mmCIF file of C-alpha atoms in Angstrom:
data_model
loop_
_atom_site.group_PDB
_atom_site.id
_atom_site.type_symbol
_atom_site.label_atom_id
_atom_site.label_comp_id
_atom_site.label_asym_id
_atom_site.label_seq_id
_atom_site.Cartn_x
_atom_site.Cartn_y
_atom_site.Cartn_z
ATOM 1 C CA MET A 1 46.054 110.777 87.138
ATOM 2 C CA ILE A 2 46.120 112.328 90.503
ATOM 3 C CA ASP A 3 45.715 116.096 90.181
ATOM 4 C CA ASP A 4 44.145 117.395 93.402
ATOM 5 C CA GLU A 5 46.922 118.878 95.894
ATOM 6 C CA SER A 6 45.194 116.836 98.982
ATOM 7 C CA ASP A 7 45.832 113.745 97.045
ATOM 8 C CA ASP A 8 49.331 114.835 96.274
ATOM 9 C CA ASP A 9 49.620 115.329 100.272
ATOM 10 C CA ARG A 10 48.151 111.822 100.842
ATOM 11 C CA LEU A 11 50.766 110.315 98.453
ATOM 12 C CA ASP A 12 53.512 112.176 100.112
ATOM 13 C CA ALA A 13 52.523 110.632 103.433
ATOM 14 C CA LEU A 14 52.059 107.230 101.815
ATOM 15 C CA PHE A 15 55.522 107.218 100.391
ATOM 16 C CA HIS A 16 57.100 108.853 103.369
ATOM 17 C CA ALA A 17 55.628 106.010 105.513
ATOM 18 C CA LEU A 18 56.792 103.411 103.010
ATOM 19 C CA ALA A 19 60.325 104.818 102.789
ATOM 20 C CA ASP A 20 61.353 103.100 105.917
ATOM 21 C CA ARG A 21 62.304 99.671 106.151
ATOM 22 C CA THR A 22 61.005 98.942 109.556
ATOM 23 C CA ARG A 23 57.467 100.511 108.653
ATOM 24 C CA ARG A 24 57.275 98.324 105.430
ATOM 25 C CA ASP A 25 58.037 95.317 107.726
ATOM 26 C CA ILE A 26 55.121 96.395 110.289
ATOM 27 C CA LEU A 27 52.982 96.775 107.266
ATOM 28 C CA ARG A 28 53.725 93.412 106.007
ATOM 29 C CA ARG A 29 52.872 91.944 109.330
ATOM 30 C CA VAL A 30 49.778 93.978 109.795
ATOM 31 C CA LEU A 31 48.365 93.151 106.316
ATOM 32 C CA ALA A 32 48.759 89.471 107.149
ATOM 33 C CA ARG A 33 46.972 89.619 110.405
ATOM 34 C CA GLU A 34 46.125 91.988 113.303
ATOM 35 C CA HIS A 35 48.636 92.691 115.804
ATOM 36 C CA SER A 36 48.793 94.508 119.241
ATOM 37 C CA VAL A 37 51.333 97.222 119.300
ATOM 38 C CA SER A 38 52.991 95.365 121.901
ATOM 39 C CA ALA A 39 53.269 92.232 119.943
ATOM 40 C CA LEU A 40 54.888 94.450 116.936
ATOM 41 C CA ALA A 41 57.347 96.124 119.488
ATOM 42 C CA ALA A 42 58.668 92.515 120.590
ATOM 43 C CA LYS A 43 59.592 91.679 117.039
ATOM 44 C CA TYR A 44 62.182 94.822 116.858
ATOM 45 C CA ASP A 45 65.420 95.764 118.553
ATOM 46 C CA MET A 46 64.067 99.026 119.510
ATOM 47 C CA SER A 47 61.926 100.660 122.286
ATOM 48 C CA PHE A 48 58.311 100.308 122.421
ATOM 49 C CA ALA A 49 57.919 104.338 121.988
ATOM 50 C CA ALA A 50 59.960 103.776 118.747
ATOM 51 C CA VAL A 51 57.746 101.196 117.473
ATOM 52 C CA GLN A 52 54.612 103.492 118.478
ATOM 53 C CA LYS A 53 56.075 106.125 116.462
ATOM 54 C CA HIS A 54 56.388 103.890 113.267
ATOM 55 C CA VAL A 55 52.932 102.563 113.861
ATOM 56 C CA ALA A 56 51.636 106.416 114.081
ATOM 57 C CA VAL A 57 53.252 107.310 110.842
ATOM 58 C CA LEU A 58 51.610 104.394 108.934
ATOM 59 C CA GLU A 59 48.272 105.198 110.843
ATOM 60 C CA LYS A 60 48.711 109.091 109.552
ATOM 61 C CA ALA A 61 49.278 107.905 105.900
ATOM 62 C CA GLY A 62 46.193 105.589 106.033
ATOM 63 C CA LEU A 63 48.145 102.355 105.805
ATOM 64 C CA LEU A 64 46.801 100.895 109.116
ATOM 65 C CA THR A 65 44.222 101.649 111.605
ATOM 66 C CA LYS A 66 44.248 101.058 115.441
ATOM 67 C CA ARG A 67 41.569 99.875 117.560
ATOM 68 C CA ARG A 68 41.117 99.171 121.492
ATOM 69 C CA SER A 69 40.569 95.985 122.978
ATOM 70 C CA GLY A 70 40.703 96.160 126.664
ATOM 71 C CA ARG A 71 44.010 97.691 127.360
ATOM 72 C CA GLU A 72 45.659 96.617 123.974
ATOM 73 C CA GLN A 73 45.769 98.622 120.738
ATOM 74 C CA LEU A 74 45.326 96.403 117.956
ATOM 75 C CA THR A 75 46.586 97.264 114.537
ATOM 76 C CA ARG A 76 45.401 96.139 110.955
ATOM 77 C CA GLY A 77 46.680 97.069 107.339
ATOM 78 C CA GLU A 78 44.425 98.963 105.168
ATOM 79 C CA VAL A 79 44.449 97.208 101.923
ATOM 80 C CA THR A 80 42.827 100.287 100.090
ATOM 81 C CA ALA A 81 45.521 102.596 100.902
ATOM 82 C CA VAL A 82 48.243 99.978 99.532
ATOM 83 C CA ARG A 83 46.164 99.893 96.370
ATOM 84 C CA SER A 84 46.059 103.542 95.960
ATOM 85 C CA VAL A 85 49.890 103.214 95.869
ATOM 86 C CA ALA A 86 49.880 100.509 93.514
ATOM 87 C CA THR A 87 47.648 102.746 91.239
ATOM 88 C CA MET A 88 49.884 105.698 91.350
ATOM 89 C CA LEU A 89 52.916 103.500 90.363
ATOM 90 C CA ALA A 90 50.624 101.861 87.579
ATOM 91 C CA GLU A 91 50.046 105.512 86.094
ATOM 92 C CA LEU A 92 53.543 106.398 86.119
ATOM 93 C CA GLU A 93 54.144 102.998 84.513
ATOM 94 C CA GLN A 94 51.990 104.102 81.753
ATOM 95 C CA ILE A 95 53.429 107.659 81.245
ATOM 96 C CA TRP A 96 56.982 105.704 81.075
ATOM 97 C CA HIS A 97 55.561 103.150 78.352
ATOM 98 C CA GLY A 98 54.203 105.958 76.468
ATOM 99 C CA HIS A 99 57.543 107.847 76.234
ATOM 100 C CA VAL A 100 59.240 104.413 75.393
ATOM 101 C CA ALA A 101 56.878 104.039 72.591
ATOM 102 C CA ARG A 102 57.545 107.266 71.126
ATOM 103 C CA VAL A 103 60.995 107.082 71.110
ATOM 104 C CA ASP A 104 60.678 103.762 69.546
ATOM 105 C CA ALA A 105 58.390 105.191 66.813
ATOM 106 C CA LEU A 106 60.904 107.815 66.224
ATOM 107 C CA LEU A 107 63.695 105.431 65.995
ATOM 108 C CA ALA A 108 61.561 103.191 63.560
ATOM 109 C CA ALA A 109 60.701 106.429 61.292
ATOM 110 C CA ASP A 110 64.522 107.600 61.284
ATOM 111 C CA LEU A 111 65.500 103.944 60.253
ATOM 112 C CA ASP A 112 62.861 104.418 57.356
ATOM 113 C CA LEU A 113 64.220 107.479 56.248
ATOM 114 C CA GLU A 114 67.556 106.034 55.995
ATOM 115 C CA ASP A 115 66.502 103.288 53.732
#
């Protein structure tokens, strides 16, 4: 389980970035293949500056990286960051399964006592 405060801050940034529908869509696109910020902006009914802000949030969270190619900024999804989100969710699921198993055990013990 993730204990370190810096890890918690990183997870906060990851989940903040993923909380927005447009950012999730941008992430899907850049995980599939590299896109310029200009090409991404053309896909959305919002200003170029608004798309740049979404890209910046994703970059700050480590979900994508940017690189320059001439005058363009190319973006690429970072699978490692996505995996860290999946790992965190799997850890939470294991905790939940543990609670359910304990409730099931208590119910089964209670039923055995009634017999």
